[in-house]
Structures are given as structure tokens and as C-alpha cells.
CSV table of C-alpha atoms in Angstrom, one decimal:
chain,number,residue,atom,x,y,z
A,179,MET,CA,32.4,-15.5,-96.4
A,180,GLN,CA,29.6,-17.8,-95.2
A,181,ARG,CA,26.2,-16.4,-96.3
A,182,ARG,CA,22.7,-17.5,-95.4
A,183,SER,CA,21.4,-19.2,-98.4
A,184,GLY,CA,18.7,-16.8,-99.1
A,185,SER,CA,20.9,-13.6,-99.2
A,186,GLY,CA,19.7,-11.0,-101.6
A,187,THR,CA,23.1,-10.7,-103.2
A,188,ILE,CA,23.3,-14.4,-103.9
A,189,ARG,CA,19.9,-14.9,-105.1
A,190,ARG,CA,19.7,-11.9,-107.3
A,191,THR,CA,22.7,-13.2,-109.1
A,192,VAL,CA,21.6,-16.8,-109.5
A,193,ALA,CA,18.3,-15.9,-111.0
A,194,ALA,CA,16.6,-12.6,-111.3
A,195,ALA,CA,13.3,-14.3,-110.8
A,196,ALA,CA,14.2,-16.2,-107.7
A,197,LEU,CA,11.9,-15.5,-104.8
A,198,LEU,CA,14.6,-16.0,-102.1
A,199,ALA,CA,15.0,-13.9,-99.0
A,200,VAL,CA,17.6,-11.5,-97.5
A,201,THR,CA,19.7,-12.8,-94.7
A,202,ALA,CA,18.4,-11.1,-91.5
A,203,GLY,CA,16.8,-12.2,-88.3
A,204,MET,CA,17.0,-12.5,-84.5
A,205,ALA,CA,20.1,-14.4,-83.7
A,206,LEU,CA,20.1,-16.5,-80.5
A,207,PRO,CA,21.9,-14.7,-77.7
A,208,LEU,CA,25.6,-15.4,-77.7
A,209,ALA,CA,26.5,-17.6,-74.7
A,210,PRO,CA,28.5,-15.8,-72.2
A,211,ALA,CA,32.2,-16.8,-71.7
A,212,ALA,CA,32.9,-19.3,-69.0
A,213,SER,CA,35.7,-17.1,-67.8
A,214,ALA,CA,35.9,-13.6,-66.5
A,215,GLN,CA,35.2,-10.8,-68.9
A,216,PRO,CA,38.2,-10.6,-71.3
A,217,ALA,CA,40.1,-7.4,-71.4
A,218,ALA,CA,40.6,-7.0,-75.2
A,219,VAL,CA,39.0,-7.5,-78.5
A,220,PRO,CA,40.6,-10.3,-80.5
A,221,THR,CA,43.1,-9.1,-83.0
A,222,GLY,CA,45.6,-10.9,-85.3
A,223,VAL,CA,45.1,-13.8,-87.7
A,224,TRP,CA,42.5,-16.4,-87.1
A,225,ARG,CA,41.4,-19.7,-89.0
A,226,VAL,CA,37.7,-20.4,-88.9
A,227,ASP,CA,36.9,-24.0,-87.9
A,228,GLY,CA,35.6,-25.4,-91.2
A,229,TYR,CA,34.4,-22.9,-93.8
A,230,GLY,CA,37.7,-22.6,-95.6
A,231,GLU,CA,38.5,-19.1,-94.2
A,232,VAL,CA,41.1,-17.2,-92.5
A,233,LEU,CA,40.3,-13.7,-90.9
A,234,THR,CA,42.6,-10.9,-90.0
A,235,LEU,CA,41.3,-8.6,-87.3
A,236,ASP,CA,42.6,-5.3,-86.1
A,237,ALA,CA,41.0,-2.4,-84.1
A,238,GLY,CA,38.9,-1.2,-87.0
A,239,HIS,CA,38.7,-3.8,-89.8
A,240,LEU,CA,37.9,-7.5,-90.6
A,241,GLN,CA,39.2,-9.1,-93.7
A,242,GLU,CA,38.4,-12.5,-95.0
A,243,TYR,CA,40.6,-14.8,-97.1
A,244,GLN,CA,39.1,-17.8,-98.7
A,245,VAL,CA,41.6,-20.6,-98.4
A,246,THR,CA,42.1,-24.1,-100.1
A,247,GLY,CA,45.1,-26.4,-100.4
A,248,VAL,CA,45.7,-24.6,-103.8
A,249,SER,CA,44.6,-21.1,-103.2
A,250,CYS,CA,44.2,-18.1,-101.1
A,251,VAL,CA,41.7,-15.5,-102.5
A,252,LYS,CA,41.0,-12.2,-100.7
A,253,GLY,CA,37.3,-12.0,-99.9
A,254,VAL,CA,35.0,-9.5,-98.1
A,255,GLY,CA,35.9,-7.0,-95.6
A,256,ALA,CA,34.0,-5.2,-92.8
A,257,GLU,CA,34.5,-2.1,-90.7
A,258,ARG,CA,34.3,-1.9,-86.9
A,259,ALA,CA,30.8,-0.8,-86.0
A,260,GLY,CA,30.7,-1.2,-82.2
A,261,GLY,CA,31.2,-3.7,-79.3
A,262,GLN,CA,32.7,-3.4,-75.9
A,263,GLY,CA,35.0,-5.4,-73.6
A,264,GLY,CA,36.1,-8.6,-75.4
A,265,THR,CA,33.4,-8.3,-78.2
A,266,ALA,CA,33.7,-6.3,-81.5
A,267,ARG,CA,31.1,-5.9,-84.2
A,268,TYR,CA,31.9,-5.3,-87.9
A,269,ALA,CA,29.5,-4.2,-90.7
A,270,GLY,CA,30.1,-5.0,-94.3
A,271,ASP,CA,28.9,-3.0,-97.3
A,272,ASP,CA,26.3,-5.7,-98.1
A,273,GLY,CA,24.4,-5.3,-95.0
A,274,PHE,CA,25.9,-8.2,-93.2
A,275,VAL,CA,27.0,-7.7,-89.4
A,276,PHE,CA,29.7,-9.9,-87.9
A,277,THR,CA,30.5,-10.3,-84.2
A,278,VAL,CA,33.8,-11.5,-82.9
A,279,ARG,CA,34.0,-12.4,-79.3
A,280,SER,CA,36.9,-13.4,-77.0
A,281,LYS,CA,36.5,-16.7,-75.3
A,282,GLY,CA,38.9,-15.8,-72.5
A,283,ARG,CA,42.1,-17.4,-73.8
A,284,PRO,CA,44.6,-16.0,-76.3
A,285,ASP,CA,44.2,-18.7,-78.9
A,286,ARG,CA,40.4,-19.1,-79.0
A,287,ALA,CA,37.6,-16.8,-80.2
A,288,ALA,CA,34.1,-17.0,-81.6
A,289,PHE,CA,32.6,-15.6,-84.8
A,290,HIS,CA,29.0,-14.9,-85.4
A,291,ILE,CA,27.0,-13.8,-88.4
A,292,ASP,CA,23.8,-11.9,-87.7
A,293,GLY,CA,20.8,-14.0,-88.8
A,294,SER,CA,22.6,-17.4,-88.7
A,295,PRO,CA,22.1,-19.3,-85.5
A,296,GLY,CA,25.2,-20.5,-83.5
A,297,ASP,CA,28.8,-19.4,-83.7
A,298,ARG,CA,31.9,-20.4,-85.7
A,299,GLY,CA,35.0,-21.2,-83.8
A,300,LEU,CA,38.1,-19.2,-84.4
A,301,ARG,CA,41.8,-20.5,-83.7
A,302,ARG,CA,44.6,-18.1,-83.8
A,303,ILE,CA,47.4,-18.8,-86.3
A,304,ASP,CA,50.8,-17.2,-86.6
A,305,ALA,CA,50.3,-15.5,-90.1
A,306,LEU,CA,48.4,-15.5,-93.3
A,307,PRO,CA,49.1,-18.3,-95.8
A,308,ALA,CA,52.3,-17.4,-97.7
A,309,ASP,CA,50.4,-16.9,-100.9
A,310,SER,CA,47.6,-14.7,-99.4
A,311,LEU,CA,49.2,-11.3,-100.5
A,312,ALA,CA,50.4,-12.5,-104.0
A,313,PRO,CA,48.1,-12.1,-107.0
A,314,ALA,CA,45.9,-15.1,-107.5
A,315,PRO,CA,46.9,-17.3,-110.5
A,316,GLY,CA,44.7,-16.5,-113.5
A,317,GLY,CA,43.3,-18.4,-116.4
A,318,PRO,CA,40.9,-21.3,-116.9
A,319,VAL,CA,43.1,-24.0,-115.3
A,320,ALA,CA,43.5,-22.1,-112.1
A,321,ALA,CA,39.7,-21.4,-111.9
A,322,PHE,CA,39.0,-25.0,-112.4
A,323,ASP,CA,41.5,-26.1,-109.7
A,324,ILE,CA,40.2,-23.8,-107.1
A,325,PHE,CA,36.5,-24.7,-108.0
A,326,TRP,CA,37.1,-28.4,-107.8
A,327,GLN,CA,39.3,-28.1,-104.6
A,328,THR,CA,36.8,-25.9,-102.8
A,329,PHE,CA,34.1,-28.6,-103.2
A,330,GLU,CA,36.7,-31.3,-102.4
A,331,GLU,CA,37.5,-29.7,-99.0
A,332,ASN,CA,34.0,-28.4,-98.0
A,333,TYR,CA,31.1,-30.2,-99.5
A,334,PRO,CA,29.6,-32.8,-97.1
A,335,PHE,CA,27.2,-34.7,-99.4
A,336,PHE,CA,29.1,-36.5,-102.1
A,337,ALA,CA,28.6,-40.0,-100.7
A,338,ALA,CA,24.9,-39.3,-100.1
A,339,LYS,CA,24.5,-37.9,-103.6
A,340,GLY,CA,26.3,-40.9,-105.2
A,341,VAL,CA,29.0,-38.6,-106.8
A,342,ASP,CA,32.7,-39.6,-107.1
A,343,TRP,CA,34.2,-36.1,-107.0
A,344,HIS,CA,37.7,-37.5,-108.0
A,345,ALA,CA,36.3,-39.1,-111.0
A,346,VAL,CA,34.7,-35.8,-111.9
A,347,ARG,CA,38.1,-34.1,-111.9
A,348,ASP,CA,39.6,-36.9,-113.9
A,349,ARG,CA,36.9,-36.5,-116.5
A,350,TYR,CA,36.8,-32.8,-117.0
A,351,ARG,CA,40.3,-31.3,-116.1
A,352,PRO,CA,41.9,-32.6,-119.3
A,353,ARG,CA,39.4,-30.5,-121.2
A,354,ILE,CA,40.7,-27.3,-119.5
A,355,HIS,CA,43.7,-25.4,-121.0
A,356,ALA,CA,44.8,-21.9,-121.5
A,357,GLY,CA,42.7,-21.4,-124.5
A,358,THR,CA,39.4,-22.6,-122.9
A,359,THR,CA,36.7,-19.9,-123.5
A,360,ASP,CA,34.4,-18.6,-120.8
A,361,ALA,CA,31.4,-20.4,-122.4
A,362,GLU,CA,33.4,-23.8,-122.4
A,363,LEU,CA,34.5,-23.3,-118.8
A,364,PHE,CA,31.0,-22.4,-117.6
A,365,ALA,CA,29.6,-25.4,-119.4
A,366,VAL,CA,32.2,-27.7,-117.7
A,367,PHE,CA,31.3,-26.3,-114.1
A,368,ARG,CA,27.7,-26.8,-114.9
A,369,GLU,CA,28.1,-30.4,-115.9
A,370,MET,CA,30.3,-31.0,-113.0
A,371,VAL,CA,27.8,-30.0,-110.3
A,372,SER,CA,24.5,-30.9,-112.0
A,373,PRO,CA,24.4,-34.3,-110.7
A,374,LEU,CA,24.4,-33.0,-107.1
A,375,HIS,CA,20.8,-31.7,-107.7
A,376,ASP,CA,21.6,-29.2,-104.8
A,377,MET,CA,19.7,-25.9,-104.8
A,378,HIS,CA,22.5,-24.5,-102.6
A,379,VAL,CA,25.0,-25.0,-105.3
A,380,ALA,CA,25.3,-22.4,-107.9
A,381,VAL,CA,27.7,-20.7,-110.4
A,382,PHE,CA,27.8,-17.0,-111.3
A,383,ALA,CA,29.8,-16.5,-114.4
A,384,GLY,CA,29.0,-12.8,-115.1
A,385,ARG,CA,27.8,-12.1,-118.6
A,386,THR,CA,28.5,-15.8,-119.5
A,387,GLY,CA,25.6,-16.9,-117.4
A,388,ALA,CA,24.4,-18.2,-114.1
A,389,PHE,CA,23.4,-21.7,-113.0
A,390,GLY,CA,21.4,-23.1,-110.2
A,391,MET,CA,19.3,-26.1,-109.9
A,392,ALA,CA,16.4,-27.8,-108.1
A,393,ARG,CA,15.9,-31.4,-106.9
A,394,PRO,CA,14.3,-33.4,-109.7
A,395,GLY,CA,10.5,-33.2,-109.7
A,396,THR,CA,10.5,-29.9,-107.9
A,397,VAL,CA,10.6,-26.2,-109.0
A,398,MET,CA,12.4,-23.2,-107.7
A,399,PRO,CA,10.2,-20.7,-106.0
A,400,THR,CA,9.9,-17.6,-108.2
A,401,LYS,CA,8.0,-14.3,-108.0
A,402,GLU,CA,5.8,-15.4,-110.8
A,403,LEU,CA,4.9,-18.7,-109.1
A,404,ASP,CA,4.3,-16.9,-105.8
A,405,ALA,CA,1.9,-14.4,-107.5
A,406,LYS,CA,0.1,-17.3,-109.3
A,407,VAL,CA,-0.3,-19.2,-106.0
A,408,THR,CA,-1.4,-16.0,-104.1
A,409,SER,CA,-4.2,-15.4,-106.5
A,410,TYR,CA,-5.3,-19.1,-106.6
A,411,ILE,CA,-5.4,-19.2,-102.8
A,412,GLU,CA,-7.4,-15.9,-102.6
A,413,LYS,CA,-9.8,-17.1,-105.3
A,414,ARG,CA,-10.2,-20.8,-104.3
A,415,ASP,CA,-9.3,-21.2,-100.6
A,416,LEU,CA,-10.5,-17.8,-99.4
A,417,SER,CA,-13.6,-17.6,-101.6
A,418,GLY,CA,-12.4,-14.3,-103.2
A,419,LYS,CA,-11.3,-12.7,-99.8
A,420,LYS,CA,-7.9,-10.8,-100.1
A,421,LEU,CA,-5.0,-11.8,-97.8
A,422,ARG,CA,-3.8,-9.1,-95.4
A,423,GLN,CA,-0.3,-8.4,-96.4
A,424,PHE,CA,2.6,-7.7,-94.0
A,425,ALA,CA,6.4,-7.5,-94.1
A,426,ASN,CA,6.7,-6.3,-97.7
A,427,GLY,CA,4.3,-8.9,-98.8
A,428,ARG,CA,6.4,-11.8,-97.6
A,429,ILE,CA,3.9,-12.6,-94.9
A,430,SER,CA,0.1,-12.7,-95.3
A,431,TYR,CA,-2.8,-13.8,-93.2
A,432,ALA,CA,-6.6,-14.5,-93.3
A,433,GLU,CA,-9.2,-15.7,-91.0
A,434,LEU,CA,-10.9,-19.0,-91.9
A,435,PRO,CA,-14.1,-20.5,-90.8
A,436,GLY,CA,-14.3,-22.5,-87.6
A,437,ARG,CA,-12.0,-20.1,-85.7
A,438,GLN,CA,-8.9,-21.1,-87.7
A,439,GLY,CA,-6.2,-18.9,-89.1
A,440,TYR,CA,-4.1,-19.1,-92.3
A,441,LEU,CA,-0.6,-17.7,-92.1
A,442,ARG,CA,1.4,-17.7,-95.4
A,443,VAL,CA,5.1,-17.2,-95.3
A,444,SER,CA,6.9,-16.9,-98.7
A,445,GLY,CA,10.4,-16.1,-97.2
A,446,PHE,CA,12.3,-15.5,-94.1
A,447,GLY,CA,13.7,-12.2,-95.0
A,448,GLY,CA,13.1,-9.3,-97.4
A,449,TYR,CA,10.8,-7.8,-94.8
A,450,ALA,CA,12.2,-4.3,-94.8
A,451,LYS,CA,13.8,-1.8,-97.1
A,452,ALA,CA,17.0,-1.9,-95.1
A,453,ASP,CA,18.9,-5.1,-96.0
A,454,ASP,CA,20.0,-6.1,-92.5
A,455,PHE,CA,19.3,-8.3,-89.7
A,456,ALA,CA,17.8,-5.7,-87.2
A,457,ALA,CA,15.3,-4.2,-89.8
A,458,ASN,CA,14.0,-7.5,-90.8
A,459,SER,CA,13.7,-8.7,-87.3
A,460,ALA,CA,11.8,-5.7,-86.4
A,461,ALA,CA,9.4,-5.9,-89.4
A,462,LEU,CA,8.7,-9.6,-88.5
A,463,ASP,CA,7.7,-8.6,-84.9
A,464,GLU,CA,5.6,-5.9,-86.2
A,465,ALA,CA,3.7,-8.3,-88.5
A,466,LEU,CA,3.3,-10.9,-85.8
A,467,ASP,CA,2.1,-8.3,-83.3
A,468,ALA,CA,-0.7,-7.4,-85.7
A,469,ILE,CA,-1.6,-11.0,-86.5
A,470,LEU,CA,-1.1,-12.8,-83.2
A,471,THR,CA,-2.8,-10.4,-80.9
A,472,THR,CA,-4.0,-11.4,-77.4
A,473,ALA,CA,-7.6,-11.6,-78.7
A,474,ASN,CA,-6.7,-13.6,-81.7
A,475,THR,CA,-4.5,-16.1,-80.0
A,476,ALA,CA,-7.2,-16.7,-77.5
A,477,ARG,CA,-9.9,-17.1,-80.2
A,478,LEU,CA,-8.0,-19.4,-82.6
A,479,ARG,CA,-8.7,-23.2,-82.5
A,480,GLY,CA,-6.2,-24.0,-85.4
A,481,LEU,CA,-3.5,-22.3,-87.5
A,482,VAL,CA,-2.6,-23.3,-90.9
A,483,ILE,CA,1.1,-22.2,-91.7
A,484,ASP,CA,1.6,-22.3,-95.4
A,485,LEU,CA,5.3,-22.7,-96.5
A,486,ARG,CA,4.7,-24.3,-99.9
A,487,ILE,CA,6.3,-21.5,-101.8
A,488,ASN,CA,9.0,-20.3,-99.5
A,489,GLY,CA,12.4,-19.3,-100.8
A,490,GLY,CA,14.3,-19.3,-97.5
A,491,GLY,CA,16.4,-16.6,-95.9
A,492,SER,CA,17.4,-16.4,-92.2
A,493,ASP,CA,17.1,-19.3,-89.9
A,494,SER,CA,16.9,-16.9,-86.9
A,495,LEU,CA,13.8,-15.4,-88.4
A,496,GLY,CA,12.4,-18.8,-88.4
A,497,LEU,CA,13.3,-19.3,-84.8
A,498,GLN,CA,11.7,-16.0,-84.0
A,499,LEU,CA,8.5,-17.0,-85.5
A,500,ALA,CA,8.5,-20.4,-83.9
A,501,GLY,CA,8.9,-18.4,-80.5
A,502,ARG,CA,5.3,-17.2,-81.1
A,503,LEU,CA,4.0,-20.8,-81.2
A,504,THR,CA,5.3,-22.1,-77.8
A,505,ASP,CA,4.9,-21.3,-74.1
A,506,ARG,CA,8.1,-23.1,-73.2
A,507,PRO,CA,11.6,-23.5,-74.7
A,508,TYR,CA,12.4,-26.7,-76.6
A,509,PHE,CA,15.1,-28.1,-79.0
A,510,ALA,CA,14.9,-26.9,-82.5
A,511,TYR,CA,17.9,-28.6,-84.2
A,512,ALA,CA,21.7,-28.7,-83.9
A,513,LYS,CA,24.1,-27.3,-86.4
A,514,ARG,CA,27.6,-28.8,-87.4
A,515,ASN,CA,29.9,-28.2,-90.4
A,516,ARG,CA,32.4,-30.1,-92.2
A,517,ASN,CA,35.8,-29.5,-90.5
A,518,ASP,CA,38.5,-31.5,-92.2
A,519,PRO,CA,39.6,-30.8,-95.8
A,520,GLY,CA,40.8,-34.3,-96.2
A,521,ASP,CA,38.0,-36.3,-94.6
A,522,PRO,CA,34.3,-35.6,-95.4
A,523,THR,CA,33.1,-37.5,-92.3
A,524,ARG,CA,34.6,-35.2,-89.8
A,525,PHE,CA,32.5,-32.3,-88.5
A,526,THR,CA,32.6,-29.7,-85.8
A,527,ARG,CA,30.9,-30.6,-82.4
A,528,PRO,CA,27.1,-30.0,-83.0
A,529,GLN,CA,25.7,-26.7,-81.5
A,530,PRO,CA,22.1,-27.1,-80.4
A,531,GLN,CA,19.6,-24.4,-81.1
A,532,TYR,CA,16.5,-23.8,-79.2
A,533,VAL,CA,13.1,-22.2,-79.7
A,534,ARG,CA,12.5,-19.7,-76.9
A,535,PRO,CA,9.0,-18.3,-76.1
A,536,ALA,CA,8.5,-14.7,-77.3
A,537,ALA,CA,7.8,-11.9,-74.8
A,538,ALA,CA,4.6,-11.3,-76.8
A,539,PRO,CA,1.2,-12.9,-77.3
A,540,ARG,CA,1.8,-16.6,-78.3
A,541,TYR,CA,-0.3,-19.2,-80.1
A,542,THR,CA,0.0,-22.6,-78.6
A,543,GLY,CA,-2.8,-24.5,-80.1
A,544,PRO,CA,-2.9,-27.1,-83.0
A,545,VAL,CA,-0.8,-26.1,-86.2
A,546,ALA,CA,-1.0,-27.6,-89.7
A,547,VAL,CA,2.2,-26.9,-91.6
A,548,LEU,CA,1.9,-27.0,-95.5
A,549,THR,CA,5.1,-27.9,-97.2
A,550,GLY,CA,6.3,-29.0,-100.7
A,551,GLY,CA,9.3,-29.0,-103.1
A,552,SER,CA,9.4,-25.3,-103.3
A,553,THR,CA,9.8,-25.0,-99.5
A,554,VAL,CA,13.5,-24.1,-99.4
A,555,SER,CA,16.3,-23.5,-97.0
A,556,ALA,CA,15.1,-21.4,-94.1
A,557,GLY,CA,11.6,-22.6,-94.9
A,558,GLU,CA,12.9,-26.0,-94.1
A,559,THR,CA,14.8,-25.3,-90.9
A,560,PHE,CA,11.7,-23.5,-89.6
A,561,THR,CA,9.8,-26.8,-90.5
A,562,GLN,CA,12.5,-28.7,-88.6
A,563,ALA,CA,12.2,-26.3,-85.7
A,564,LEU,CA,8.5,-27.2,-85.2
A,565,MET,CA,9.2,-30.9,-85.2
A,566,GLU,CA,9.5,-30.9,-81.4
A,567,ARG,CA,7.0,-28.1,-80.7
A,568,PRO,CA,4.9,-28.8,-77.6
A,569,GLY,CA,1.3,-29.3,-78.8
A,570,ARG,CA,-0.2,-30.8,-81.9
A,571,THR,CA,1.7,-30.0,-85.1
A,572,VAL,CA,1.1,-31.9,-88.2
A,573,ARG,CA,2.9,-31.5,-91.7
A,574,ILE,CA,0.8,-31.8,-94.8
A,575,GLY,CA,1.8,-31.9,-98.5
A,576,GLU,CA,5.0,-33.1,-100.0
A,577,HIS,CA,8.8,-33.4,-99.0
A,578,THR,CA,10.6,-30.1,-98.7
A,579,GLN,CA,13.4,-29.3,-101.1
A,580,GLY,CA,16.3,-30.8,-99.0
A,581,VAL,CA,18.7,-27.9,-98.5
A,582,PHE,CA,19.4,-26.6,-95.1
A,583,SER,CA,23.0,-25.3,-94.8
A,584,ASP,CA,24.2,-21.7,-95.0
A,585,THR,CA,26.0,-21.3,-98.1
A,586,MET,CA,29.8,-20.5,-98.8
A,587,MET,CA,30.1,-17.8,-101.3
A,588,ARG,CA,33.5,-18.2,-103.1
A,589,ALA,CA,35.3,-15.9,-105.6
A,590,LEU,CA,37.3,-17.0,-108.6
A,591,PRO,CA,40.4,-15.1,-110.0
A,592,ASN,CA,38.5,-14.6,-113.3
A,593,GLY,CA,35.8,-12.5,-111.6
A,594,TRP,CA,33.3,-15.4,-111.3
A,595,ALA,CA,31.8,-16.7,-108.1
A,596,PHE,CA,30.1,-19.8,-106.9
A,597,MET,CA,28.4,-21.2,-103.7
A,598,LEU,CA,28.1,-24.5,-102.0
A,599,PRO,CA,27.0,-25.7,-98.6
A,600,ASN,CA,29.0,-27.2,-95.8
A,601,GLU,CA,26.7,-27.7,-92.9
A,602,GLU,CA,24.2,-30.2,-91.5
A,603,PHE,CA,21.1,-29.5,-89.5
A,604,LEU,CA,20.6,-32.4,-87.2
A,605,THR,CA,17.6,-33.7,-85.2
A,606,ARG,CA,18.0,-34.8,-81.6
A,607,THR,CA,18.8,-38.2,-82.8
A,608,GLY,CA,21.4,-37.1,-85.3
A,609,ALA,CA,19.4,-37.5,-88.4
A,610,THR,CA,19.4,-35.1,-91.3
A,611,PHE,CA,17.1,-34.2,-94.2
A,612,ASP,CA,19.6,-33.0,-96.7
A,613,GLY,CA,18.8,-34.5,-100.2
A,614,PRO,CA,15.2,-35.8,-99.9
A,615,GLY,CA,13.9,-33.1,-97.6
A,616,ILE,CA,11.5,-33.2,-94.6
A,617,PRO,CA,8.6,-35.7,-95.3
A,618,PRO,CA,5.0,-34.7,-94.4
A,619,HIS,CA,2.9,-36.7,-92.0
A,620,LEU,CA,0.0,-36.6,-94.4
A,621,HIS,CA,0.8,-36.7,-98.3
A,622,GLU,CA,-1.2,-34.5,-100.6
A,623,PRO,CA,-0.3,-33.0,-104.0
A,624,VAL,CA,1.0,-29.5,-104.0
A,625,PHE,CA,0.2,-27.0,-106.8
A,626,THR,CA,0.4,-29.5,-109.6
A,627,GLU,CA,-1.0,-28.9,-113.0
A,628,GLU,CA,-3.8,-31.2,-112.2
A,629,GLU,CA,-4.6,-29.4,-109.0
A,630,PHE,CA,-4.9,-26.2,-110.9
A,631,GLU,CA,-6.7,-27.6,-113.8
A,632,HIS,CA,-9.5,-29.1,-111.5
A,633,GLY,CA,-9.7,-26.2,-109.1
A,634,ARG,CA,-8.2,-28.2,-106.1
A,635,ASP,CA,-6.0,-27.5,-103.2
A,636,SER,CA,-5.9,-30.9,-101.5
A,637,ALA,CA,-3.3,-29.9,-98.9
A,638,PHE,CA,-5.1,-26.9,-97.8
A,639,ASP,CA,-8.4,-28.8,-97.6
A,640,ARG,CA,-6.6,-31.6,-95.6
A,641,ALA,CA,-5.2,-29.1,-93.1
A,642,VAL,CA,-8.7,-27.4,-92.5
A,643,ALA,CA,-10.3,-30.9,-92.0
A,644,VAL,CA,-7.5,-32.0,-89.6
A,645,LEU,CA,-7.6,-28.9,-87.5
A,646,GLY,CA,-11.3,-29.0,-87.4
A,647,GLY,CA,-11.2,-32.5,-85.8
A,648,HIS,CA,-12.5,-34.3,-88.9
A,649,ALA,CA,-10.9,-37.6,-89.6
A,650,PRO,CA,-8.4,-37.4,-92.5
A,651,HIS,CA,-9.4,-39.1,-95.7
């Protein structure tokens, strides 16, 4: 099942220290069907446009099957949890909530995951793949074939990364046989995907190990790095003043001289004990209500938003925060996903997403956004969602990590799992930032050893100067 990249389940597995958030947030409203209200909830067997999934739906249960040209593996299930008319909601044991909505015709429906903007298209098919109910083939060779084929059919960035995936198969498959050990298979998988330098690619091999990676020259956001940076900011930038903590410590705030504010966001999720969309959205609103009061939004003359250590989470939470920074709707980005197993250049039609003003006090003045290589995933989609923000918005620091897509979580017959992306987030002109990340307007070093050693925070200082009307230097 498609997961937002910062889901707690995924990130707790890839690295216990990873400071990556839980999928949750305020999804954009589902668009109403063009036709009259359908009479029945969609049931039967449905193929998801892209994503390598087939769903079976009945009155009380949703079941996912992960499908490639060489495999069909039973995935997650969810139980009916509400809905009416032509809409049904299903809740999984992991806290995810899925919505299936009729589109007014018998062969089309829409599928939505709470916390991920946009819908997936569903197309009715006659039956499950023939091998769906048979035991999945076991052994190292089958695991290799499913692993390689899943990337072959879904990963969009081989050309951009300069990786010949067919050559990778030709190199590594002869090394795999019935006697290949778990350690040897894990080492092969790691070698296969390492050249992608993609933080949304990971392998979870149980007791054998877990592997994830960051773009060269960047570091993965961790709890230890976040704690170090928090202490440094309080001591150096805030002259010993403590940050006000909100949302389980993932959001913090301080007043700066010159009627400026400092808002630090270390993730777009993990805000509440309940690991679900609604709880995290409510916790975010509660934090923003306390920070962006009517009095404060009127007083502020500049706002620094610090995303430099941000492990991602829910894109919809980012849109929710962006809705507190505008007084009119505007284009955020458009999502599309790879949609042809045999052609990596074919995608679904882009779905535009918009920032909508919140029904709460909003700050619409100048904003300085601090980013760096540890700005990851939903931290990046939020940054992208501010690119067309009305009013002055300047990015300061370094390029973001360069991973935007939701992640496909896939199971292997040996009990292992892996994840990969299959989506692009587009600007209005159709550009993407996957790989190199979103560039800053003003380049400054971000938490380098030299910055720490000499007691500097160049990006923060530049932001304060720019918002204060001083010429950048």
C-alpha cells in the first residue's frame, strides 16, 4: 500500500534514530462527482492506476494485493469504518484511513489515503490475477526477481539518476541461487540501489539489517541531530531563551527582536499520541492557534520558518500550515505517478493541489524559509507549496534533500520489505526537483562543522537581516 514517506512504521524500521514523521494531516476535500449521487459503494476487484496494486472491496473489508509482472503478494487489509452513499471509509490496524468513492459509472472509482493530497484512480477488472491466491514463490531467486521487477515497473528516476536498471539485473542476478544466504542477498540489494542516492528507497531485512541512504553531501535527520540543533539555536540564535514547544515537540516558536517570529518545524507528523490523520491535524491546529493569534499576526513584521532539520511526514499537514500564511487560494503543486510498467515516461494526468486560506488567524507578511539537505519529503513539498505564495517569500540556506513522492511499501515472500517512490511533484511549468532538491534564493551554509566550531548560524542571520529590510551581504 502506498504510504506517505514519513510514516512511523516505515521510518522506525529503516533506522531507529530517524526523525521522520507519522503520516497524518488535513487532506484536501474530495472533489464531488460530476454525476448524480451514486447509489452504492464500489465493490469487486479494482486495479489502481499506477502503484502496482489491485484492491478487492466488499461491504466490510478492503484488501490490497501488490502486483508485478512476476508476482502477486497479499498486502495490507482494512475494515469498513464509515461512509455513506457512494463513499466508504476503511481503517487499517496501522492507523491509516482509506476512502473509496464511486465516480458515477460502474468501471471507475477513486481511492484516497488520509494525509496524502489527491486521489488514486481505480479501474474495475474482472478478477484477481490468477496467482493471487497461490502461495508466493519462496527463496532468494524469487525475492530478487520481485525486488528488481517492482523497481522496473514503478521507479520513475532511473534516467535522471544515470542508472541502467537492466544492466544492474544482468550484473547481480547470476550471483543469486537457492543457497544464497540472507546476508548475501541483503548485500546485493544494498549494492543494487545505493547508486540511486534516494532517501525514499530502503530495504528492511529483519534481523539481517536495514538500509537507507541520503544524497551525497547531506545527512539524514535524526533525533540526535535535532536535539543538538535545538540546543544550539536556543543558545546562539535566541541568546539562551527556550523555544516554546508544541505538538509533541515537533513544532516550536520564539519571538525575535524587530517584531519578527521564529517558527521551527522538525516534521509534518508525530504531533499526537494517536497515530492517525485526524489527531495530528487537530494537534497542528492547536499549535498554530496558540502561535498565530490575532494579536501576533497583526504584530509580526517577518516570520522565519526553519525546516533545516525536517524529516517529512504528511504533505497535507504542510498544506494545512501553508493555509495559515495566505489570505487567498493559490497553486501549490501538481502530483502525478508513473502509470505504465513498460514505459517510465508515461504518467497519470497531473492532479493540481492548492493552498486554501484557513478559517483562523493568518499571517500574510514576509517569510524567510530556511532549508538544507536534511529538509526531507513533506518538508520539501511544504517548501514547494510556498513557491507561489502571495507576498514576499525567500528561501535561504542549501538545497533540500530531493525526495518528494509518497513511498510504495512492498513485501517479499521471505518476510522482508522495501520501499520506493513512484510519483513526481510538479511546478506550474512542469518542472520537478527530485534528485537535486529545491534550491535556495540565497545560499548560506547549514549546520556545518565549521559553523558549529565558530559559533555561527549564517542562514538564520541572513534571514533576520533580509526580513529586517537590510541588504543581504
